[in-house]
PDB file of C-alpha atoms in Angstrom:
ATOM      1  CA  MET A   1     103.313 112.213 121.624  1.00 86.00           C
ATOM      2  CA  LYS A   2     101.070 110.672 118.936  1.00 93.00           C
ATOM      3  CA  THR A   3      98.197 112.771 120.257  1.00 95.00           C
ATOM      4  CA  TYR A   4     100.096 116.022 119.834  1.00 96.00           C
ATOM      5  CA  LEU A   5     101.454 115.066 116.408  1.00 97.00           C
ATOM      6  CA  ALA A   6      97.887 114.305 115.359  1.00 97.00           C
ATOM      7  CA  GLU A   7      96.894 117.842 116.370  1.00 97.00           C
ATOM      8  CA  VAL A   8      99.772 119.249 114.319  1.00 97.00           C
ATOM      9  CA  LEU A   9      98.644 117.282 111.261  1.00 97.00           C
ATOM     10  CA  GLY A  10      94.956 117.978 111.727  1.00 97.00           C
ATOM     11  CA  THR A  11      95.455 121.717 112.179  1.00 97.00           C
ATOM     12  CA  PHE A  12      97.739 121.742 109.154  1.00 97.00           C
ATOM     13  CA  LEU A  13      94.983 120.169 107.038  1.00 96.00           C
ATOM     14  CA  LEU A  14      92.344 122.618 108.249  1.00 97.00           C
ATOM     15  CA  VAL A  15      94.445 125.749 107.808  1.00 97.00           C
ATOM     16  CA  PHE A  16      96.082 124.719 104.544  1.00 96.00           C
ATOM     17  CA  ILE A  17      92.855 123.731 102.798  1.00 95.00           C
ATOM     18  CA  GLY A  18      90.957 126.721 104.140  1.00 94.00           C
ATOM     19  CA  THR A  19      93.482 129.455 103.530  1.00 94.00           C
ATOM     20  CA  ALA A  20      94.535 128.010 100.167  1.00 92.00           C
ATOM     21  CA  SER A  21      90.950 128.556  99.022  1.00 90.00           C
ATOM     22  CA  VAL A  22      91.376 132.231  99.914  1.00 89.00           C
ATOM     23  CA  VAL A  23      94.763 132.623  98.228  1.00 86.00           C
ATOM     24  CA  THR A  24      94.140 130.701  94.999  1.00 80.00           C
ATOM     25  CA  GLY A  25      90.391 130.841  94.579  1.00 71.00           C
ATOM     26  CA  GLY A  26      89.174 133.597  96.821  1.00 58.00           C
ATOM     27  CA  PHE A  27      87.674 136.940  96.015  1.00 54.00           C
ATOM     28  CA  GLY A  28      90.581 137.972  93.841  1.00 53.00           C
ATOM     29  CA  GLY A  29      91.514 134.566  92.468  1.00 53.00           C
ATOM     30  CA  ALA A  30      91.299 133.271  88.941  1.00 54.00           C
ATOM     31  CA  LEU A  31      88.418 131.014  89.950  1.00 54.00           C
ATOM     32  CA  PRO A  32      86.398 133.121  92.394  1.00 67.00           C
ATOM     33  CA  LEU A  33      84.821 131.000  95.106  1.00 72.00           C
ATOM     34  CA  GLY A  34      83.164 133.745  97.101  1.00 80.00           C
ATOM     35  CA  GLN A  35      82.440 133.452 100.797  1.00 83.00           C
ATOM     36  CA  GLU A  36      80.322 130.325 100.313  1.00 87.00           C
ATOM     37  CA  GLY A  37      83.138 128.467  98.565  1.00 89.00           C
ATOM     38  CA  ILE A  38      85.694 129.557 101.137  1.00 91.00           C
ATOM     39  CA  GLY A  39      83.353 128.615 103.959  1.00 94.00           C
ATOM     40  CA  LEU A  40      82.864 125.166 102.479  1.00 94.00           C
ATOM     41  CA  ALA A  41      86.634 124.771 102.073  1.00 94.00           C
ATOM     42  CA  PHE A  42      87.157 125.391 105.774  1.00 96.00           C
ATOM     43  CA  GLY A  43      84.263 123.110 106.649  1.00 96.00           C
ATOM     44  CA  ILE A  44      85.503 120.309 104.404  1.00 95.00           C
ATOM     45  CA  GLY A  45      89.047 120.750 105.734  1.00 96.00           C
ATOM     46  CA  LEU A  46      87.740 120.290 109.260  1.00 96.00           C
ATOM     47  CA  ILE A  47      85.674 117.233 108.282  1.00 96.00           C
ATOM     48  CA  ALA A  48      88.715 115.651 106.630  1.00 95.00           C
ATOM     49  CA  ALA A  49      90.874 116.278 109.690  1.00 95.00           C
ATOM     50  CA  ALA A  50      88.180 115.142 112.120  1.00 93.00           C
ATOM     51  CA  TYR A  51      87.778 111.744 110.495  1.00 93.00           C
ATOM     52  CA  ALA A  52      91.514 111.369 109.850  1.00 93.00           C
ATOM     53  CA  ILE A  53      92.866 112.072 113.324  1.00 94.00           C
ATOM     54  CA  GLY A  54      89.783 112.359 115.531  1.00 90.00           C
ATOM     55  CA  PRO A  55      90.208 108.907 117.095  1.00 91.00           C
ATOM     56  CA  ILE A  56      93.757 109.832 118.128  1.00 95.00           C
ATOM     57  CA  SER A  57      93.441 113.331 119.608  1.00 93.00           C
ATOM     58  CA  GLY A  58      89.783 114.247 119.376  1.00 89.00           C
ATOM     59  CA  ALA A  59      90.632 116.628 116.512  1.00 92.00           C
ATOM     60  CA  HIS A  60      90.408 119.873 118.465  1.00 96.00           C
ATOM     61  CA  LEU A  61      92.510 121.757 115.871  1.00 97.00           C
ATOM     62  CA  ASN A  62      91.747 124.971 117.741  1.00 98.00           C
ATOM     63  CA  PRO A  63      92.928 126.417 121.087  1.00 98.00           C
ATOM     64  CA  ALA A  64      89.400 127.712 121.773  1.00 98.00           C
ATOM     65  CA  VAL A  65      88.002 124.199 121.380  1.00 98.00           C
ATOM     66  CA  THR A  66      90.688 122.771 123.643  1.00 98.00           C
ATOM     67  CA  LEU A  67      89.893 125.382 126.303  1.00 98.00           C
ATOM     68  CA  GLY A  68      86.188 124.596 126.041  1.00 97.00           C
ATOM     69  CA  VAL A  69      86.813 120.855 126.298  1.00 97.00           C
ATOM     70  CA  PHE A  70      88.991 121.394 129.372  1.00 97.00           C
ATOM     71  CA  LEU A  71      86.496 123.661 131.137  1.00 97.00           C
ATOM     72  CA  ALA A  72      83.751 121.165 130.354  1.00 94.00           C
ATOM     73  CA  GLY A  73      85.767 118.622 132.345  1.00 93.00           C
ATOM     74  CA  ARG A  74      86.650 116.400 129.410  1.00 93.00           C
ATOM     75  CA  MET A  75      90.463 116.655 129.399  1.00 95.00           C
ATOM     76  CA  GLN A  76      93.298 117.062 131.884  1.00 95.00           C
ATOM     77  CA  ALA A  77      94.944 120.424 132.523  1.00 96.00           C
ATOM     78  CA  LYS A  78      98.390 119.027 131.655  1.00 96.00           C
ATOM     79  CA  ASP A  79      97.320 118.508 128.041  1.00 96.00           C
ATOM     80  CA  VAL A  80      95.982 122.002 127.354  1.00 97.00           C
ATOM     81  CA  ILE A  81      99.266 123.829 126.661  1.00 97.00           C
ATOM     82  CA  PRO A  82     100.766 120.967 124.573  1.00 97.00           C
ATOM     83  CA  TYR A  83      97.575 120.907 122.491  1.00 98.00           C
ATOM     84  CA  TRP A  84      97.811 124.665 121.945  1.00 98.00           C
ATOM     85  CA  ILE A  85     101.465 124.436 120.933  1.00 98.00           C
ATOM     86  CA  ALA A  86     100.739 121.587 118.515  1.00 98.00           C
ATOM     87  CA  GLN A  87      97.847 123.491 116.941  1.00 98.00           C
ATOM     88  CA  ILE A  88      99.875 126.664 116.467  1.00 98.00           C
ATOM     89  CA  ILE A  89     102.766 124.690 114.961  1.00 98.00           C
ATOM     90  CA  GLY A  90     100.382 122.986 112.530  1.00 98.00           C
ATOM     91  CA  ALA A  91      98.923 126.324 111.466  1.00 98.00           C
ATOM     92  CA  ILE A  92     102.335 127.913 110.973  1.00 98.00           C
ATOM     93  CA  ILE A  93     103.550 124.964 108.890  1.00 98.00           C
ATOM     94  CA  ALA A  94     100.405 125.223 106.744  1.00 97.00           C
ATOM     95  CA  SER A  95     100.970 128.937 106.123  1.00 96.00           C
ATOM     96  CA  LEU A  96     104.664 128.369 105.442  1.00 95.00           C
ATOM     97  CA  ALA A  97     103.822 125.684 102.890  1.00 94.00           C
ATOM     98  CA  LEU A  98     101.352 128.006 101.185  1.00 92.00           C
ATOM     99  CA  TRP A  99     103.909 130.826 101.187  1.00 91.00           C
ATOM    100  CA  ILE A 100     106.501 128.555  99.549  1.00 90.00           C
ATOM    101  CA  ILE A 101     104.003 127.447  96.901  1.00 88.00           C
ATOM    102  CA  VAL A 102     102.824 130.915  95.875  1.00 85.00           C
ATOM    103  CA  SER A 103     106.240 132.589  96.155  1.00 80.00           C
ATOM    104  CA  GLY A 104     106.935 131.355  92.639  1.00 71.00           C
ATOM    105  CA  GLN A 105     103.744 132.856  91.241  1.00 67.00           C
ATOM    106  CA  VAL A 106     104.321 134.753  87.988  1.00 54.00           C
ATOM    107  CA  GLY A 107     104.318 138.454  88.781  1.00 57.00           C
ATOM    108  CA  GLY A 108     104.708 137.742  92.471  1.00 56.00           C
ATOM    109  CA  HIS A 109     102.087 137.105  95.118  1.00 61.00           C
ATOM    110  CA  THR A 110     100.833 140.434  96.457  1.00 54.00           C
ATOM    111  CA  GLY A 111      97.864 139.288  98.538  1.00 65.00           C
ATOM    112  CA  GLY A 112      97.619 137.989 102.059  1.00 78.00           C
ATOM    113  CA  PHE A 113      97.642 134.379 103.111  1.00 87.00           C
ATOM    114  CA  GLY A 114      94.104 134.125 104.391  1.00 90.00           C
ATOM    115  CA  ALA A 115      94.852 136.304 107.415  1.00 93.00           C
ATOM    116  CA  ASN A 116      91.954 137.559 109.463  1.00 95.00           C
ATOM    117  CA  GLY A 117      91.155 141.232 109.869  1.00 93.00           C
ATOM    118  CA  TRP A 118      88.357 143.761 109.858  1.00 93.00           C
ATOM    119  CA  ASP A 119      87.802 146.979 107.927  1.00 91.00           C
ATOM    120  CA  ALA A 120      87.642 149.716 110.558  1.00 87.00           C
ATOM    121  CA  THR A 121      85.746 151.968 108.139  1.00 86.00           C
ATOM    122  CA  LYS A 122      82.848 149.498 108.157  1.00 91.00           C
ATOM    123  CA  TRP A 123      83.059 147.661 111.469  1.00 90.00           C
ATOM    124  CA  GLY A 124      84.161 148.839 114.888  1.00 92.00           C
ATOM    125  CA  VAL A 125      86.441 146.730 117.019  1.00 95.00           C
ATOM    126  CA  SER A 126      83.582 145.916 119.400  1.00 96.00           C
ATOM    127  CA  SER A 127      81.479 144.534 116.542  1.00 96.00           C
ATOM    128  CA  ALA A 128      84.354 142.407 115.229  1.00 96.00           C
ATOM    129  CA  PHE A 129      85.052 141.187 118.767  1.00 97.00           C
ATOM    130  CA  LEU A 130      81.440 140.159 119.357  1.00 97.00           C
ATOM    131  CA  TRP A 131      81.169 138.407 115.986  1.00 97.00           C
ATOM    132  CA  GLU A 132      84.207 136.297 116.839  1.00 98.00           C
ATOM    133  CA  LEU A 133      83.178 135.672 120.452  1.00 98.00           C
ATOM    134  CA  ILE A 134      79.598 134.658 119.665  1.00 98.00           C
ATOM    135  CA  GLY A 135      80.643 132.692 116.605  1.00 98.00           C
ATOM    136  CA  THR A 136      83.190 130.716 118.603  1.00 98.00           C
ATOM    137  CA  PHE A 137      80.718 130.141 121.426  1.00 98.00           C
ATOM    138  CA  THR A 138      78.249 128.745 118.894  1.00 97.00           C
ATOM    139  CA  PHE A 139      80.886 126.562 117.253  1.00 98.00           C
ATOM    140  CA  VAL A 140      82.299 125.115 120.478  1.00 97.00           C
ATOM    141  CA  THR A 141      78.805 124.598 121.889  1.00 96.00           C
ATOM    142  CA  VAL A 142      77.926 122.455 118.876  1.00 95.00           C
ATOM    143  CA  ILE A 143      81.168 120.481 119.256  1.00 95.00           C
ATOM    144  CA  LEU A 144      80.579 119.814 122.945  1.00 93.00           C
ATOM    145  CA  GLY A 145      76.971 118.931 122.258  1.00 91.00           C
ATOM    146  CA  VAL A 146      77.475 116.369 119.498  1.00 90.00           C
ATOM    147  CA  THR A 147      80.420 114.768 121.297  1.00 88.00           C
ATOM    148  CA  SER A 148      78.823 114.541 124.746  1.00 83.00           C
ATOM    149  CA  GLY A 149      78.623 111.096 126.318  1.00 74.00           C
ATOM    150  CA  SER A 150      74.905 110.668 125.734  1.00 71.00           C
ATOM    151  CA  HIS A 151      74.857 112.235 122.285  1.00 68.00           C
ATOM    152  CA  THR A 152      77.814 110.761 120.416  1.00 67.00           C
ATOM    153  CA  THR A 153      77.146 110.176 116.720  1.00 71.00           C
ATOM    154  CA  ALA A 154      79.214 108.881 113.818  1.00 75.00           C
ATOM    155  CA  PHE A 155      78.189 112.033 111.973  1.00 86.00           C
ATOM    156  CA  ALA A 156      79.692 114.380 114.570  1.00 88.00           C
ATOM    157  CA  GLY A 157      82.553 115.392 112.269  1.00 89.00           C
ATOM    158  CA  LEU A 158      80.127 116.206 109.479  1.00 93.00           C
ATOM    159  CA  VAL A 159      77.889 118.268 111.747  1.00 94.00           C
ATOM    160  CA  ILE A 160      80.847 120.200 113.134  1.00 95.00           C
ATOM    161  CA  GLY A 161      82.278 120.855 109.673  1.00 95.00           C
ATOM    162  CA  LEU A 162      78.968 122.117 108.317  1.00 96.00           C
ATOM    163  CA  THR A 163      78.575 124.356 111.368  1.00 96.00           C
ATOM    164  CA  LEU A 164      81.988 125.873 110.672  1.00 97.00           C
ATOM    165  CA  ALA A 165      81.026 126.414 107.037  1.00 96.00           C
ATOM    166  CA  GLY A 166      77.751 128.091 108.031  1.00 96.00           C
ATOM    167  CA  LEU A 167      79.529 130.422 110.425  1.00 97.00           C
ATOM    168  CA  HIS A 168      81.934 131.365 107.648  1.00 95.00           C
ATOM    169  CA  PHE A 169      79.007 132.302 105.428  1.00 94.00           C
ATOM    170  CA  ALA A 170      77.866 134.755 108.094  1.00 94.00           C
ATOM    171  CA  ILE A 171      81.152 136.167 109.385  1.00 95.00           C
ATOM    172  CA  ILE A 172      83.559 136.257 106.407  1.00 93.00           C
ATOM    173  CA  PRO A 173      82.441 139.762 105.320  1.00 92.00           C
ATOM    174  CA  VAL A 174      83.309 141.112 108.769  1.00 94.00           C
ATOM    175  CA  THR A 175      86.529 139.458 109.944  1.00 95.00           C
ATOM    176  CA  GLY A 176      87.301 136.742 107.425  1.00 93.00           C
ATOM    177  CA  THR A 177      86.126 134.332 110.144  1.00 95.00           C
ATOM    178  CA  SER A 178      88.653 133.042 112.612  1.00 97.00           C
ATOM    179  CA  LEU A 179      86.953 131.335 115.585  1.00 98.00           C
ATOM    180  CA  ASN A 180      90.384 129.775 116.046  1.00 98.00           C
ATOM    181  CA  PRO A 181      93.535 131.506 117.375  1.00 98.00           C
ATOM    182  CA  ALA A 182      95.868 129.013 115.667  1.00 98.00           C
ATOM    183  CA  ARG A 183      94.146 129.534 112.305  1.00 97.00           C
ATOM    184  CA  SER A 184      94.786 133.289 112.687  1.00 97.00           C
ATOM    185  CA  ILE A 185      98.336 133.130 114.015  1.00 97.00           C
ATOM    186  CA  GLY A 186      99.741 131.085 111.119  1.00 96.00           C
ATOM    187  CA  PRO A 187      98.579 133.296 108.225  1.00 95.00           C
ATOM    188  CA  ALA A 188      99.236 136.549 110.134  1.00 96.00           C
ATOM    189  CA  LEU A 189     102.940 135.737 110.388  1.00 95.00           C
ATOM    190  CA  PHE A 190     103.166 135.808 106.585  1.00 92.00           C
ATOM    191  CA  SER A 191     100.754 138.667 105.881  1.00 89.00           C
ATOM    192  CA  GLY A 192     102.384 141.814 107.202  1.00 86.00           C
ATOM    193  CA  SER A 193     101.998 144.330 109.993  1.00 90.00           C
ATOM    194  CA  ALA A 194      98.274 145.005 109.512  1.00 91.00           C
ATOM    195  CA  ALA A 195      97.384 141.385 110.202  1.00 93.00           C
ATOM    196  CA  ILE A 196      99.787 141.229 113.140  1.00 95.00           C
ATOM    197  CA  GLY A 197      98.312 144.423 114.581  1.00 95.00           C
ATOM    198  CA  GLN A 198      94.791 142.974 114.627  1.00 95.00           C
ATOM    199  CA  LEU A 199      95.830 139.471 115.682  1.00 97.00           C
ATOM    200  CA  TRP A 200      95.098 140.048 119.376  1.00 97.00           C
ATOM    201  CA  LEU A 201      91.343 140.096 118.725  1.00 98.00           C
ATOM    202  CA  PHE A 202      91.453 136.713 116.988  1.00 98.00           C
ATOM    203  CA  ILE A 203      93.204 135.229 119.994  1.00 98.00           C
ATOM    204  CA  VAL A 204      91.221 136.820 122.818  1.00 98.00           C
ATOM    205  CA  ALA A 205      87.663 136.724 121.448  1.00 98.00           C
ATOM    206  CA  PRO A 206      87.688 133.031 120.398  1.00 98.00           C
ATOM    207  CA  LEU A 207      89.244 131.965 123.700  1.00 98.00           C
ATOM    208  CA  ILE A 208      86.527 133.786 125.639  1.00 98.00           C
ATOM    209  CA  GLY A 209      83.833 132.281 123.422  1.00 98.00           C
ATOM    210  CA  GLY A 210      85.266 128.796 123.832  1.00 98.00           C
ATOM    211  CA  ALA A 211      85.593 129.249 127.577  1.00 98.00           C
ATOM    212  CA  ILE A 212      81.956 130.296 127.943  1.00 97.00           C
ATOM    213  CA  ALA A 213      80.855 127.279 125.909  1.00 97.00           C
ATOM    214  CA  GLY A 214      82.927 125.005 128.143  1.00 96.00           C
ATOM    215  CA  VAL A 215      81.444 126.448 131.323  1.00 96.00           C
ATOM    216  CA  VAL A 216      77.928 126.049 129.929  1.00 95.00           C
ATOM    217  CA  ALA A 217      78.651 122.435 128.955  1.00 92.00           C
ATOM    218  CA  LYS A 218      79.992 121.780 132.452  1.00 90.00           C
ATOM    219  CA  THR A 219      76.411 122.175 133.701  1.00 87.00           C
ATOM    220  CA  ARG A 220      75.645 118.986 131.754  1.00 74.00           C
ATOM    221  CA  ILE A 221      73.039 120.794 129.710  1.00 69.00           C
ATOM    222  CA  PHE A 222      73.704 118.312 126.896  1.00 63.00           C
ATOM    223  CA  GLU A 223      73.195 115.236 129.067  1.00 66.00           C
ATOM    224  CA  LYS A 224      69.908 113.373 129.247  1.00 64.00           C
ATOM    225  CA  ASP A 225      67.984 113.531 132.528  1.00 60.00           C
TER     226      ASP A 225
END
């Protein structure tokens, strides 16, 4: 039970810190952060969670990561669904907390809650899908690489967080950067029908990307000869 509660807390930290940067200091905020600032917020949120609860649950914080870890042979099948449930609960609690905070905003909060989505007038669904799939594959590959048995480092959390930030720099203009179904589900529930309508892509594409990364890692490509 402690493992699953750790995933709830860790995912809460990641989603709350990251999406709060969009809501209060994003492109339309009083203190514009831009995509670099938002990317760093997500990266720092992940680093904080990784070092806080990593020793307890491994700090997956992401159903795509959990799927990749499982397919790489590093966790039991019985833990996959509970991890996913814990991660989604953590993300929903984070978005609920943010909704409660900004509901008292003077003039009312009219923006989203850091929900993911793509502008169909600029990007087709296939492009958005590939960005999310390849981005998640890259992210999970790095995670599985720096946490492999022969490559474990005390700086793994930092490397993973900076990788997430870098991917945000590249992908935010297209989809807002998900790479994480839980991170997308939480904000979408508070952001209206448009976000809900596009949510499927931010569940399917990251899971496929994470699965491919797990299968690749299963070949022990990260292990020393």
